[in-house]
mmCIF file of C-alpha atoms in Angstrom:
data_model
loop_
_atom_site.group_PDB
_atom_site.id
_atom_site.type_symbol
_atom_site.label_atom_id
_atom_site.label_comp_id
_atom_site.label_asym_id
_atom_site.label_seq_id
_atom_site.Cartn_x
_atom_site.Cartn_y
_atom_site.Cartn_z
ATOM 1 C CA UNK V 58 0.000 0.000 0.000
ATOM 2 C CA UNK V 59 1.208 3.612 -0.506
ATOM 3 C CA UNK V 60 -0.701 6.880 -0.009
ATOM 4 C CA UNK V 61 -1.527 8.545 -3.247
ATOM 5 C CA UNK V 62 -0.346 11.838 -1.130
ATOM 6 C CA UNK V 63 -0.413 13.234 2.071
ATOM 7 C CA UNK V 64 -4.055 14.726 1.527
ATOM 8 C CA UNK V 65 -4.889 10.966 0.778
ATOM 9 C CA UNK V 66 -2.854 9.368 3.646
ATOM 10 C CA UNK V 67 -4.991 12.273 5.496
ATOM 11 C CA UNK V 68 -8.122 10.694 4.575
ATOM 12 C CA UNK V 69 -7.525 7.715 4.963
ATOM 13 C CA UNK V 70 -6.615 8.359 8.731
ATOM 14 C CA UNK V 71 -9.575 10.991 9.374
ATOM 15 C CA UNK V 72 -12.064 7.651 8.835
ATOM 16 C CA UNK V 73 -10.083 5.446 11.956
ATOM 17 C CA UNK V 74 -10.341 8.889 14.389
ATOM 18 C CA UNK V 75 -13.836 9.604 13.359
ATOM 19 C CA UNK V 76 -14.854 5.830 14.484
ATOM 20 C CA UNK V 77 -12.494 6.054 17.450
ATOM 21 C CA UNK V 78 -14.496 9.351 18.262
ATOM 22 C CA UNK V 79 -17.799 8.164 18.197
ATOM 23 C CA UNK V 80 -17.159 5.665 20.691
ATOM 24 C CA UNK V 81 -16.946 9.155 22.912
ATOM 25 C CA UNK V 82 -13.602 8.333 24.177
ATOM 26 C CA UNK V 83 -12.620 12.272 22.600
ATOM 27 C CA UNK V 84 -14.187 15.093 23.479
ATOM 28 C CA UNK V 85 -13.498 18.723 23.063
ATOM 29 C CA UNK V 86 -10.404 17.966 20.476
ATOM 30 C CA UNK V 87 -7.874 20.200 18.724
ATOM 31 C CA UNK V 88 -5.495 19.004 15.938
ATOM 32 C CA UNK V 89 -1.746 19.882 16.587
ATOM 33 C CA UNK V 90 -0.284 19.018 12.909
ATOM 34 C CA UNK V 91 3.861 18.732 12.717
ATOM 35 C CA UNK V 92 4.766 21.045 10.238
ATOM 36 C CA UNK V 93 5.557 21.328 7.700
ATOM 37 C CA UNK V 94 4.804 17.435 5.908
ATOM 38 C CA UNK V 95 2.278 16.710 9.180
ATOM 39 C CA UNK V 96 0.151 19.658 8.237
ATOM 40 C CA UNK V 97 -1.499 18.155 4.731
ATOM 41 C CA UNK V 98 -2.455 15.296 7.129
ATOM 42 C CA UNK V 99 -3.907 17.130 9.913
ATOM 43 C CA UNK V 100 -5.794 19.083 8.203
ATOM 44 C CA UNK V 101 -7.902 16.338 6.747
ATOM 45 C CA UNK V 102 -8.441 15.131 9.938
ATOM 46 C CA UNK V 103 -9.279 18.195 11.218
ATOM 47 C CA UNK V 104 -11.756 18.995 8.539
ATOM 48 C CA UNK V 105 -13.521 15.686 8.559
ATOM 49 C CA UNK V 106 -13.998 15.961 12.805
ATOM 50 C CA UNK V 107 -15.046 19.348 12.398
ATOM 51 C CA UNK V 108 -12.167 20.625 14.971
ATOM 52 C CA UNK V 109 -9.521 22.892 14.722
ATOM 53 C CA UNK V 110 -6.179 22.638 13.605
ATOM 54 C CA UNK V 111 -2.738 24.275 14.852
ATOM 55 C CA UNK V 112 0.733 23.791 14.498
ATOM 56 C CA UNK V 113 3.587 22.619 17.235
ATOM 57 C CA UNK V 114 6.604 23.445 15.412
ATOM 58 C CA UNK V 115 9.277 20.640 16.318
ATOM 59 C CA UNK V 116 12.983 20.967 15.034
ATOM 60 C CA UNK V 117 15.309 17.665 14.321
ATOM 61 C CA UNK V 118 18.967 18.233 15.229
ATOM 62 C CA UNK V 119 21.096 17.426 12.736
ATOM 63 C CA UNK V 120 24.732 16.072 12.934
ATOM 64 C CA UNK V 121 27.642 17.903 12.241
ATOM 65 C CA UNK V 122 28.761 18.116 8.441
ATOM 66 C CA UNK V 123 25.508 16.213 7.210
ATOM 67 C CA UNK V 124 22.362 18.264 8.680
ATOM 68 C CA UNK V 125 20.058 15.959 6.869
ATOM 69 C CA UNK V 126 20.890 13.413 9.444
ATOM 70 C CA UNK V 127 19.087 13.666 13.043
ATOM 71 C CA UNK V 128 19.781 12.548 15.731
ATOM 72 C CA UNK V 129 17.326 14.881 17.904
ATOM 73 C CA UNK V 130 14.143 16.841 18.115
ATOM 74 C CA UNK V 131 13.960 20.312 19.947
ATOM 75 C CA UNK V 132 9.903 21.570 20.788
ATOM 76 C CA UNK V 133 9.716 25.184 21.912
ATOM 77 C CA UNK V 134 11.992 26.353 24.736
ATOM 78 C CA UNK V 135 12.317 22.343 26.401
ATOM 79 C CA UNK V 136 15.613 20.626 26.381
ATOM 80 C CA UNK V 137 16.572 18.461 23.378
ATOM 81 C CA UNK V 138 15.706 14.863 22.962
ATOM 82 C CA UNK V 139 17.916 12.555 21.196
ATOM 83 C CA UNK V 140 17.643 9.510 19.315
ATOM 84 C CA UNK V 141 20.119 7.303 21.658
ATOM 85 C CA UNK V 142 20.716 4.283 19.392
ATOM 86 C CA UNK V 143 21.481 7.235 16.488
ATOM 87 C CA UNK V 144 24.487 8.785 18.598
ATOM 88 C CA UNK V 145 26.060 5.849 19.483
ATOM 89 C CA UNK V 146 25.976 4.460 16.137
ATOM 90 C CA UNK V 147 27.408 7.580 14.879
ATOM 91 C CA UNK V 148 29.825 7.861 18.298
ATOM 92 C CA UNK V 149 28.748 11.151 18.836
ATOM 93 C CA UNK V 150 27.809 12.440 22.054
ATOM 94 C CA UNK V 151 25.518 15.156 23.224
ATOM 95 C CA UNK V 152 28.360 17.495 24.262
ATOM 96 C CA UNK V 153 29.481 17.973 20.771
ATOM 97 C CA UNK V 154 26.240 19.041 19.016
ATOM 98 C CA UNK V 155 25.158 22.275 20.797
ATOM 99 C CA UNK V 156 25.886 24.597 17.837
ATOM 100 C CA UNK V 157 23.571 21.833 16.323
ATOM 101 C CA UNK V 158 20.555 22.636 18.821
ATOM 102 C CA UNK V 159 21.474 25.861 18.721
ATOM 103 C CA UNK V 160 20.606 26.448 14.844
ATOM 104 C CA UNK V 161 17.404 24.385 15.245
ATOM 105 C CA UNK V 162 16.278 26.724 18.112
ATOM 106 C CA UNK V 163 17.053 29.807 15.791
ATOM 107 C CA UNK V 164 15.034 27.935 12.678
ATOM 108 C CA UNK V 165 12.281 26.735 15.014
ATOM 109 C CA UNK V 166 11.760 30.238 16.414
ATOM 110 C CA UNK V 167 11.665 31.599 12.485
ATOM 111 C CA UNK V 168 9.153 29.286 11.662
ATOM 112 C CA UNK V 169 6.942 29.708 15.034
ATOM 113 C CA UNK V 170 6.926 33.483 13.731
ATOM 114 C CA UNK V 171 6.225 32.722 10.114
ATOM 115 C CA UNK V 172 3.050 30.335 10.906
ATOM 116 C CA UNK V 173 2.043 31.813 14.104
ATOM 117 C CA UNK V 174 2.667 35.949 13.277
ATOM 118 C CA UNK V 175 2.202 36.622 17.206
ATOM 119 C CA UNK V 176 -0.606 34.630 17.649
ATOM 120 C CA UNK V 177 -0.330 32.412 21.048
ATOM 121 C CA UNK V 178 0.088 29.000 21.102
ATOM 122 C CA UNK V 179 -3.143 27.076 21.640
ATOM 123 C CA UNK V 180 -4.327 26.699 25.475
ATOM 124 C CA UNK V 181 -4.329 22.677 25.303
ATOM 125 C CA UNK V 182 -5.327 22.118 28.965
ATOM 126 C CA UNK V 183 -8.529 20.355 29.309
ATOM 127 C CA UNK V 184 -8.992 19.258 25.541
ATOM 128 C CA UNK V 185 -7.885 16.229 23.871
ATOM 129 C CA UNK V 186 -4.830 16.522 21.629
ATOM 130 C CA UNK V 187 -4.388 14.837 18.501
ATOM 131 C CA UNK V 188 -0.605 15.129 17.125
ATOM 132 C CA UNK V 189 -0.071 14.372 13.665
ATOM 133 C CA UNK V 190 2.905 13.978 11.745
ATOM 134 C CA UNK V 191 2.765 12.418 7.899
ATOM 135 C CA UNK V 192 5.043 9.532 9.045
ATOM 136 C CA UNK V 193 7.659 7.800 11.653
ATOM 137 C CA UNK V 194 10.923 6.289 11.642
ATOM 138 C CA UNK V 195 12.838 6.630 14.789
ATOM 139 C CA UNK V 196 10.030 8.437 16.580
ATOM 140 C CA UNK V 197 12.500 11.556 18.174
ATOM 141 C CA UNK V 198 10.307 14.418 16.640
ATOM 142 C CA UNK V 199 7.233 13.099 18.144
ATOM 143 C CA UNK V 200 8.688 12.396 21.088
ATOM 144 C CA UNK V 201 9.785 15.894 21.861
ATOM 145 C CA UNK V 202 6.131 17.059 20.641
ATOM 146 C CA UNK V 203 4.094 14.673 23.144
ATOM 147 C CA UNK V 204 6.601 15.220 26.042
ATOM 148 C CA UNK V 205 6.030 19.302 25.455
ATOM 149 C CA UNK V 206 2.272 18.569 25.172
ATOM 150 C CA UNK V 207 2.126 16.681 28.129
ATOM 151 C CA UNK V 208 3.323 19.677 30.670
ATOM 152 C CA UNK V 209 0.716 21.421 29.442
ATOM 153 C CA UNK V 210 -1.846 18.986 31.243
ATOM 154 C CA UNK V 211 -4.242 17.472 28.048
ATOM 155 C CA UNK V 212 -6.991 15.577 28.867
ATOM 156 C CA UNK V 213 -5.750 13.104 26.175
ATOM 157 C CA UNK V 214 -2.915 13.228 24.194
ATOM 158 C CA UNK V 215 -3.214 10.729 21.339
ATOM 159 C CA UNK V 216 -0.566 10.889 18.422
ATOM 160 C CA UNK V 217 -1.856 10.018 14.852
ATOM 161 C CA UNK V 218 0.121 8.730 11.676
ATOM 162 C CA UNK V 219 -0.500 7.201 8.748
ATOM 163 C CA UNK V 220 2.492 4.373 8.582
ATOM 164 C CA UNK V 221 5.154 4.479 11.902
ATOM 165 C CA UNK V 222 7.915 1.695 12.276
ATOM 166 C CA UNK V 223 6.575 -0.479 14.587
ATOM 167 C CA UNK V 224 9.196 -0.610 16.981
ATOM 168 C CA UNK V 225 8.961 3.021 16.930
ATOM 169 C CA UNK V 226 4.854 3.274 18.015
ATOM 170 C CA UNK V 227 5.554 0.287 20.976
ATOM 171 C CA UNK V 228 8.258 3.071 22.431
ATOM 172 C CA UNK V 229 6.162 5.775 21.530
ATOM 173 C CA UNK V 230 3.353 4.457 23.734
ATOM 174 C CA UNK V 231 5.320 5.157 26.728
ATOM 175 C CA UNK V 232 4.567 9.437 25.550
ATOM 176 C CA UNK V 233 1.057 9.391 24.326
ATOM 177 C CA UNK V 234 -2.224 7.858 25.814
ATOM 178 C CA UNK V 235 -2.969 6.494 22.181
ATOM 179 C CA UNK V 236 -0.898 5.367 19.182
ATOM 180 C CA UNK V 237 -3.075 4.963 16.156
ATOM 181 C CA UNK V 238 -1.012 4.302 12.934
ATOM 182 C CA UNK V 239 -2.405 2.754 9.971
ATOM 183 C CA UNK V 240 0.469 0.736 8.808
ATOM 184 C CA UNK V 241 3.800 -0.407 11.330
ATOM 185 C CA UNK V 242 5.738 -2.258 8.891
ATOM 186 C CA UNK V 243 8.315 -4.444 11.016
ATOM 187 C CA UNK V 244 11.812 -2.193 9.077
ATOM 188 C CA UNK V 245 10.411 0.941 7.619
ATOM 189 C CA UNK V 246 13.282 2.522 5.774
ATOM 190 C CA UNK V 247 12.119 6.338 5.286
ATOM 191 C CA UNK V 248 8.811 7.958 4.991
ATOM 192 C CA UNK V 249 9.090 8.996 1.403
ATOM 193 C CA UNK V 250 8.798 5.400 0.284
ATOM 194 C CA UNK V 251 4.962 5.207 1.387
ATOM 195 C CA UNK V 252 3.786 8.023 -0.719
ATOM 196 C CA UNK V 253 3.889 8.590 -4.675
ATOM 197 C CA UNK V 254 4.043 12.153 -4.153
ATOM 198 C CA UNK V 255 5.643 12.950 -1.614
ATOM 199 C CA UNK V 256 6.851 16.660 -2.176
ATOM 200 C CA UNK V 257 8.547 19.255 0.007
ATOM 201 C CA UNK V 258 5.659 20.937 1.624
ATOM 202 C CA UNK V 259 5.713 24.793 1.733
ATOM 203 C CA UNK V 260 5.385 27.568 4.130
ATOM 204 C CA UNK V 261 2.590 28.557 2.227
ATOM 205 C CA UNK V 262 1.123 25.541 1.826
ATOM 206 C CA UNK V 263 1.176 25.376 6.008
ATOM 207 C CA UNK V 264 -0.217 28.694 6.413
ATOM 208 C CA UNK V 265 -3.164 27.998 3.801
ATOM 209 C CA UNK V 266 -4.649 25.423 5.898
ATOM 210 C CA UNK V 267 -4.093 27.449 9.406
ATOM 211 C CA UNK V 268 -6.209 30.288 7.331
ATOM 212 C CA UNK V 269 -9.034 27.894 6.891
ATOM 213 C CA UNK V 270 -9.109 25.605 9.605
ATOM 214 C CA UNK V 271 -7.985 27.555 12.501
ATOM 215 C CA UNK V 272 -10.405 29.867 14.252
ATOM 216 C CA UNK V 273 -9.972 33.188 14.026
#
């Protein structure tokens, strides 16, 4: 199986929540979307339960000389969370990458501005929290999301993807309340291979769906 797009993967994901919420096990629920490839998918899942959706900006860490490589996640003003089994792999240690976490902060910042442009981050005590992201391999993003969300004392905090490694979504269920993933392949390799398009999603793009699906 592979998602025709994120929009699609979206879809396909907004029709497991909106059983799961019928059973009335969410109530009063807010979509926090991953930007920027979690947004697409959010946002059909916002639209189809009729809630809002926001943004948590998270930041991967990259590793020296070859930023495309994380090996942590930084969420809002929190300490950084690293992928363990990454570092020692790579025989790095957290010591050496702090120029590393600091140009995430500075990019994660930028981009809180850009989709945010002053507005406050969303109130989340007291409402269950959907976190969406359009796919997991080693889980470190979404684990720096859910362990921000949770100090801000949700009533649930359930985190929602279309395909996560399965390894990954057994560790992850030690952060979130709920894990619901459509596909945990036993090795999943990267993201990218699940969806024919699978495109670098834009600022713009991000800021569309805020416009529409977030209340003014």
């Amino acid at each position: 199986m592979r998602f025709q797009s994120r929009a699609h993967a979206g879809q396909e994901l907004a029709v497991r929540m909106l059983e799961w919420a019928s059973s009335g096990d969410l109530a009063n629920v807010t979509v926090l979307a991953l930007p920027r490839g979690g947004v697409p998918v959010g946002a059909e899942i916002a639209r189809a339960m009729q809630v809002p959706l926001d943004v948590l900006v998270v930041r991967k860490i990259g590793v020296p000389g070859s930023p495309g490589v994380s090996v942590g996640a930084i969420a809002g003003d929190d300490p950084p969370v690293f992928d363990r089994t990454g570092l020692r792999a790579m025989d790095l240690s957290e010591d050496k990458l702090g120029a590393e976490v600091a140009r995430a902060r500075v990019e994660l910042h930028r981009r809180e501005g850009v989709y945010r442009g002053g507005r406050p981050a969303p109130d989340i005590s007291g409402h269950s929290i959907v976190v969406v992201d359009d796919g997991l391999v080693t889980g470190v993003t979404a684990r720096a999301a859910l362990r921000h969300l949770r100090r801000g004392g949700p009533l649930r905090l359930t985190l929602a993807v279309p395909v996560c490694g399965h390894e990954t979504a057994t560790a992850l269920r030690d952060e979130a309340d709920d894990v619901v993933s459509l596909y945990q392949p036993q090795r999943l390799r990267s993201v990218g291979e699940w969806y024919e398009d699978f495109h670098q999603v834009t600022d713009q793009e991000v800021l569309d769906a805020l416009r529409e699906l977030h209340p003014a």
